[in-house]
CSV table of C-alpha atoms in Angstrom, one decimal:
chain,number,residue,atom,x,y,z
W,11,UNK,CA,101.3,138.8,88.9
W,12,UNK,CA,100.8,134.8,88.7
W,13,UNK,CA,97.4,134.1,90.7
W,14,UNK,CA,97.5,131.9,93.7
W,15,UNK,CA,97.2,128.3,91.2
W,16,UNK,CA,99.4,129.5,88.8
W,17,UNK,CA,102.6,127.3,89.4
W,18,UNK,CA,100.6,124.3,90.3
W,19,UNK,CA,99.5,121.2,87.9
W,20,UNK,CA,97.4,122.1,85.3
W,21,UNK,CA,93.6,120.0,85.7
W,22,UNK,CA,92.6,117.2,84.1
W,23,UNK,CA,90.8,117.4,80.7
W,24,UNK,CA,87.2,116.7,80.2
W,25,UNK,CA,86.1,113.3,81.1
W,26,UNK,CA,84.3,111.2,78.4
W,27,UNK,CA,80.6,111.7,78.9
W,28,UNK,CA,79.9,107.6,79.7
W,29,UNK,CA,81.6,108.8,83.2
W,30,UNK,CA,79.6,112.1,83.1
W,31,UNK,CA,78.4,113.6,86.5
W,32,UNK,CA,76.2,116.3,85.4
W,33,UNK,CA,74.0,117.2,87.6
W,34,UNK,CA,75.4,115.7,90.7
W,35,UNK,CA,76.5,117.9,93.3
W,36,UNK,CA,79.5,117.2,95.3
W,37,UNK,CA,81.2,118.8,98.9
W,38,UNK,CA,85.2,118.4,98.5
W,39,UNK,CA,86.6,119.7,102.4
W,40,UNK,CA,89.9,121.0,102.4
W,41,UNK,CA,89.5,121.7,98.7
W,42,UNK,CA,91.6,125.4,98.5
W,43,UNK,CA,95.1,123.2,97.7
W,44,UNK,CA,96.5,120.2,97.3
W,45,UNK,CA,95.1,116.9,97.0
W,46,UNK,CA,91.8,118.9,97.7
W,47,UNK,CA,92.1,120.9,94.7
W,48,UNK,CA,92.7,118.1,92.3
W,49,UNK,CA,89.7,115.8,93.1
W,50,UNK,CA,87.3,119.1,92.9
W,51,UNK,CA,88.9,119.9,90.2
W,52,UNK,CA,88.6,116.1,88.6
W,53,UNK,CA,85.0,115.9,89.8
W,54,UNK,CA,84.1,119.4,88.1
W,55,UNK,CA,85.8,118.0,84.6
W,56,UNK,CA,83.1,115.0,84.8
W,57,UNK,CA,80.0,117.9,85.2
W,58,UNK,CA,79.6,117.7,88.8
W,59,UNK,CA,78.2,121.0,90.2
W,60,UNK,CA,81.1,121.7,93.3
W,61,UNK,CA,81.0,122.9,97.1
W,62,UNK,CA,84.5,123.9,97.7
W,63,UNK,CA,85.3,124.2,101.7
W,64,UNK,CA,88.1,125.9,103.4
W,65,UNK,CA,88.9,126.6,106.8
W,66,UNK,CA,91.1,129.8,107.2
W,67,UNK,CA,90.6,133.5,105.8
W,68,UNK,CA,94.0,133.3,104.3
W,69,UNK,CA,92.6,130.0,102.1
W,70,UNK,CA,89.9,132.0,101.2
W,71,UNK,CA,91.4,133.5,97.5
W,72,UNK,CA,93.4,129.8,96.9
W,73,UNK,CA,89.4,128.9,97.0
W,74,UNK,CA,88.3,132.1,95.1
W,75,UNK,CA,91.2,130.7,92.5
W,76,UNK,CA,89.9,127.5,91.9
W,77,UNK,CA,86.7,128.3,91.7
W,78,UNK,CA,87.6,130.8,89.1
W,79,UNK,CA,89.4,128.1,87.5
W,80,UNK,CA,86.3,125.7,87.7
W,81,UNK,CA,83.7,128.6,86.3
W,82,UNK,CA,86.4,129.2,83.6
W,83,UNK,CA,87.3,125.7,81.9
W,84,UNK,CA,83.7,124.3,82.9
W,85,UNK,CA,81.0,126.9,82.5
W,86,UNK,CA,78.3,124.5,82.9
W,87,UNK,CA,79.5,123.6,86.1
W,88,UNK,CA,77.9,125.4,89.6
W,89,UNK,CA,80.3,126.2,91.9
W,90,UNK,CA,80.2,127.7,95.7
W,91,UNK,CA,83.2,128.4,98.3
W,92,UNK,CA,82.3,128.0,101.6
W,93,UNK,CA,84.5,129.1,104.8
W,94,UNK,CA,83.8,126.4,108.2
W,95,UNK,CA,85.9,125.7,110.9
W,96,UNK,CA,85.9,121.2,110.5
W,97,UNK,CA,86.9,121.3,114.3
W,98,UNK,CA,83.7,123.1,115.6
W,99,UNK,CA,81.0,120.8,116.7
W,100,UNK,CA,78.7,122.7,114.1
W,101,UNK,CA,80.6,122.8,111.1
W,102,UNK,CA,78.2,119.8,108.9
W,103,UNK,CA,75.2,121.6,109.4
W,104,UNK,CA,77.0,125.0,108.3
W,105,UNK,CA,78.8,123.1,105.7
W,106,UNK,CA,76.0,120.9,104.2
W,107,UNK,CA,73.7,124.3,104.8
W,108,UNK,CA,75.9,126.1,102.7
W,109,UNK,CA,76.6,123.5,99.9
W,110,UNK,CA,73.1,123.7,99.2
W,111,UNK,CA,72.1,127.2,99.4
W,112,UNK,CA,75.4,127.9,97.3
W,113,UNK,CA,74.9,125.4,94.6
W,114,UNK,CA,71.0,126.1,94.6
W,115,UNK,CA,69.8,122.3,95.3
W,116,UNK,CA,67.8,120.2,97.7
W,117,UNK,CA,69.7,117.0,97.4
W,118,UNK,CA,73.6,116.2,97.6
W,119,UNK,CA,75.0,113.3,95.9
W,120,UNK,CA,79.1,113.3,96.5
W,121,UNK,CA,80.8,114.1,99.9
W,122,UNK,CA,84.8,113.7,99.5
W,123,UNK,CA,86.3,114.2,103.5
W,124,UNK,CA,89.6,115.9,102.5
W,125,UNK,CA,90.1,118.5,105.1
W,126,UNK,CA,93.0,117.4,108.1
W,127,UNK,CA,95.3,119.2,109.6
W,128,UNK,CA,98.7,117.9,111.6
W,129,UNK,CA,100.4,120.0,114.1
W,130,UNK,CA,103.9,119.7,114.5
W,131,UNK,CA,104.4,119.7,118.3
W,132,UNK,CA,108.3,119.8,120.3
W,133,UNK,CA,111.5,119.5,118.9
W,134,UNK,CA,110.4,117.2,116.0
W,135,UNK,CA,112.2,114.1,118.3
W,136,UNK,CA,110.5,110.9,118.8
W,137,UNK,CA,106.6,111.1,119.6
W,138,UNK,CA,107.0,109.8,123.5
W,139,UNK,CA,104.3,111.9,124.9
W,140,UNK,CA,101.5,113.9,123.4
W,141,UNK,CA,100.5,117.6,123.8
W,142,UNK,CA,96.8,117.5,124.6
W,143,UNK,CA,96.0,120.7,123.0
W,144,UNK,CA,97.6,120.0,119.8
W,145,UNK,CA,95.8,115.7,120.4
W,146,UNK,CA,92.4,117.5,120.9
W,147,UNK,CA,92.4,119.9,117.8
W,148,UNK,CA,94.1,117.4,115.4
W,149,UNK,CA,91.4,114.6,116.7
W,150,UNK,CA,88.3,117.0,116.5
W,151,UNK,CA,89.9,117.8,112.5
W,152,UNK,CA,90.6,115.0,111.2
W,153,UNK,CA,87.9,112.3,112.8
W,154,UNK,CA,84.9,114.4,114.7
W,155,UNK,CA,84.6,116.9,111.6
W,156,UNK,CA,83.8,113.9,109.2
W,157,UNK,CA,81.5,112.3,110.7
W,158,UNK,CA,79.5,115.2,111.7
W,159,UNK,CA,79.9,116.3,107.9
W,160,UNK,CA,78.8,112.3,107.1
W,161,UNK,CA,75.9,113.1,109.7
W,162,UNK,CA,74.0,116.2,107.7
W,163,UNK,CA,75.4,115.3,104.3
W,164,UNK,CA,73.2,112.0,105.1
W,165,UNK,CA,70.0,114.3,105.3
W,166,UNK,CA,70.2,115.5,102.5
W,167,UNK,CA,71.1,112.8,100.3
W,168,UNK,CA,70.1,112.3,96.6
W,169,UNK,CA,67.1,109.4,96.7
W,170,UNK,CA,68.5,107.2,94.7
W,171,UNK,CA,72.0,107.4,97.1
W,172,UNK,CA,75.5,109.0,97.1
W,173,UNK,CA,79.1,108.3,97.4
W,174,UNK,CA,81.1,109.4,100.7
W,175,UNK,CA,84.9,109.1,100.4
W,176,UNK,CA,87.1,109.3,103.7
W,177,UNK,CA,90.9,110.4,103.1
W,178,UNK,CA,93.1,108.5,104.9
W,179,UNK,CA,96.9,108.8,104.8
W,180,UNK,CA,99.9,106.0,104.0
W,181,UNK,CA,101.2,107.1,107.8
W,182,UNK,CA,99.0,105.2,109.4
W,183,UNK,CA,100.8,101.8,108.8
W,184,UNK,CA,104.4,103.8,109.6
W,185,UNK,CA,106.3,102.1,112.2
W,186,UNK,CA,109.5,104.0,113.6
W,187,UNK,CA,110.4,107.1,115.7
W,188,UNK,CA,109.2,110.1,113.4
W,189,UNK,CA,108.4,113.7,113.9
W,190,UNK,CA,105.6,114.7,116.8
W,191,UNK,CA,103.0,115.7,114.7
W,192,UNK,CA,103.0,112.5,113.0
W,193,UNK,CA,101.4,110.3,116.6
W,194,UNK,CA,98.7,113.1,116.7
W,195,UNK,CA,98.2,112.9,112.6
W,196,UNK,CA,98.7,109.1,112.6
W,197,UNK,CA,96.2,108.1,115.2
W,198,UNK,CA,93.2,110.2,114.0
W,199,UNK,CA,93.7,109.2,110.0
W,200,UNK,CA,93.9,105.0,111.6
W,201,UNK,CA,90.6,106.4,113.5
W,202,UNK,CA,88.6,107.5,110.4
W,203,UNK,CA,89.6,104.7,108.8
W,204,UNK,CA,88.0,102.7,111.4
W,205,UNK,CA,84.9,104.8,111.4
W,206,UNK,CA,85.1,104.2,107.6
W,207,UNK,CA,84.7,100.3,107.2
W,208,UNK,CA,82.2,100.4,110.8
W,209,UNK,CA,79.8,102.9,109.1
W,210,UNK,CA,80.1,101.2,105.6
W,211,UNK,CA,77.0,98.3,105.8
W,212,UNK,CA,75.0,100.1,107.4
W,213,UNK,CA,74.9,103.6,104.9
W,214,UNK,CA,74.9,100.3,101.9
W,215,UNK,CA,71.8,99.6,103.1
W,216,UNK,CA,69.9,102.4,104.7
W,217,UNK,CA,70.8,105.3,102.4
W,218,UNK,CA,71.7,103.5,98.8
W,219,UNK,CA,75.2,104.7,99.6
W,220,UNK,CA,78.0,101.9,98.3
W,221,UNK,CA,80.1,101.1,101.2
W,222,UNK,CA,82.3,103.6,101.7
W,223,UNK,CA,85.8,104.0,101.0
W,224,UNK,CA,89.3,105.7,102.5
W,225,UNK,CA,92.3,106.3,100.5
W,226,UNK,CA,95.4,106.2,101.1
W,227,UNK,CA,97.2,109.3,98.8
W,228,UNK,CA,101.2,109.0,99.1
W,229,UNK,CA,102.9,111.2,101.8
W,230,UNK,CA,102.5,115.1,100.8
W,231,UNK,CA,103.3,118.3,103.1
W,232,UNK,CA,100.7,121.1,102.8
W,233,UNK,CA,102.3,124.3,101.4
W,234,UNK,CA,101.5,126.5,104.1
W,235,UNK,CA,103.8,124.3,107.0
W,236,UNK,CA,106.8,123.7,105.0
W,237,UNK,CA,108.9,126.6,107.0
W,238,UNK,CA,106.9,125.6,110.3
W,239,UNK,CA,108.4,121.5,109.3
W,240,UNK,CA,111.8,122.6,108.3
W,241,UNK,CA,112.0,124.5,111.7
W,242,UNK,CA,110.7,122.2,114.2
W,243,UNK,CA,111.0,118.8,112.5
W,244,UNK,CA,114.2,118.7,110.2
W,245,UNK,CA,116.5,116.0,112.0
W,246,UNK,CA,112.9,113.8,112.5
W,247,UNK,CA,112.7,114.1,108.8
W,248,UNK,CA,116.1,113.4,107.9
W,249,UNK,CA,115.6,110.2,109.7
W,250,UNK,CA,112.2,109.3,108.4
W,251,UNK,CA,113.9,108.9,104.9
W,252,UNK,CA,116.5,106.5,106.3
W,253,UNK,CA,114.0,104.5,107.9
W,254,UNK,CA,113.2,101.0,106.1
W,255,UNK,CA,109.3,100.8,107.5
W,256,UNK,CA,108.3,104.1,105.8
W,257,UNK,CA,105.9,103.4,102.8
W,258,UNK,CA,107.9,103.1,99.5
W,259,UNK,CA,106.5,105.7,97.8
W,260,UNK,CA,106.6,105.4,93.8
W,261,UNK,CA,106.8,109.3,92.4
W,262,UNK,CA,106.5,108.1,89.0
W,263,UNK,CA,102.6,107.2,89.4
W,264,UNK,CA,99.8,109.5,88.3
């Protein structure tokens, strides 16, 4: 039986040790799959000691598999999984409580903001209105849960500073009619963002912390809402890939 991991990528060999992060300790949200996965993964390769964060009990053994995964090809390396819910107005002091316990340290150093979600809402036709529900959740994910993660990482801090890293999302400069889900994912990733560059001075020079940075990853669909897109969203998509304003995206790079 092929464990959870077992069809995806295999991770990145051992960094060279003048980029070595042994004994740093680093919180990747969202970390169970995906883009997630790889930079805990990547992180864990350099020495970091990992906090791996997932949000739903049927994440919990993609987490248990990379963990194994981690304890497996780097033995050195700590590891913890830890289950929080990145839309509840408590989930950076259980997350950053748990990071610390799990790993066994009194100082973070790394905090990588992966966790989102996007909520296909409708038909998958053009985004003219917005179900609040849906608005509310997907804003309280993907901008809210950061910065209250930002907020308790930031007490516990290494002394000489850290690195926070935002995930943003090449959607935010798409311009066309596209699925639902995507005015809702859209608005909040083009809201971190903005919370990214406004928070970025300040943490530079009150907490060591060089200014902060968002990525922009190319456009990828979570495993678990492929039949959920195909369903509700297939003529949107369809149409997406006609459209001239979507990002070119260049499959060929790393």
């Amino acid at each position: 039986m092929s464990t959870p991991s077992s069809n995806l990528p295999s991770p990145p060999p051992p960094f060279p040790t003048t980029l070595s992060l042994q004994s740093k300790s680093a919180i990747v949200t969202g970390s169970s799959r995906g883009i997630g996965r790889v930079i805990a993964l990547t992180l864990a390769s350099r020495g970091a000691n990992i906090a791996l964060h997932y949000t739903s009990p049927s994440s919990e053994p993609l987490a248990s598999s990379v963990a194994s995964e981690i304890h497996t090809l780097y033995p050195s390396v700590r590891v913890c999984t830890i289950r929080s819910d990145t839309g509840s107005p408590t989930c950076g002091h259980e997350i950053v409580s748990a990071a610390l316990s799990g790993l066994d340290v009194d100082k973070l150093d790394i905090l990588v903001n992966n966790a989102a979600i996007g909520n296909p809402t409708g038909d998958g036709s053009a985004p003219e209105g917005i179900d609040l529900e849906d608005f509310e959740k997907t804003m309280n994910v993907n901008v809210r849960g950061p910065l209250l993660v930002i907020n308790a990482f930031l007490q516990h801090v290494a002394e000489k500073g850290g690195r926070i890293v935002n995930i943003s999302s090449q959607i935010t400069g798409f311009q066309g009619a596209g699925p639902a889900f995507m005015l809702n994912y859209g608005v909040s990733k083009a809201a971190l963002e903005h919370a990214t560059r406004m928070q970025a001075g300040g943490l530079s020079k009150r907490y060591f912390i060089p200014p902060n940075d968002f990525l922009s990853p190319r456009p990828s669909l979570p495993p678990f809402s492929v039949s959920t897109y195909k369903k509700q969203t297939k003529k949107a998509a369809q149409e997406l890939t006609k459209n001239p304003s979507f990002p070119h995206v260049d499959t060929t790079s790393p």
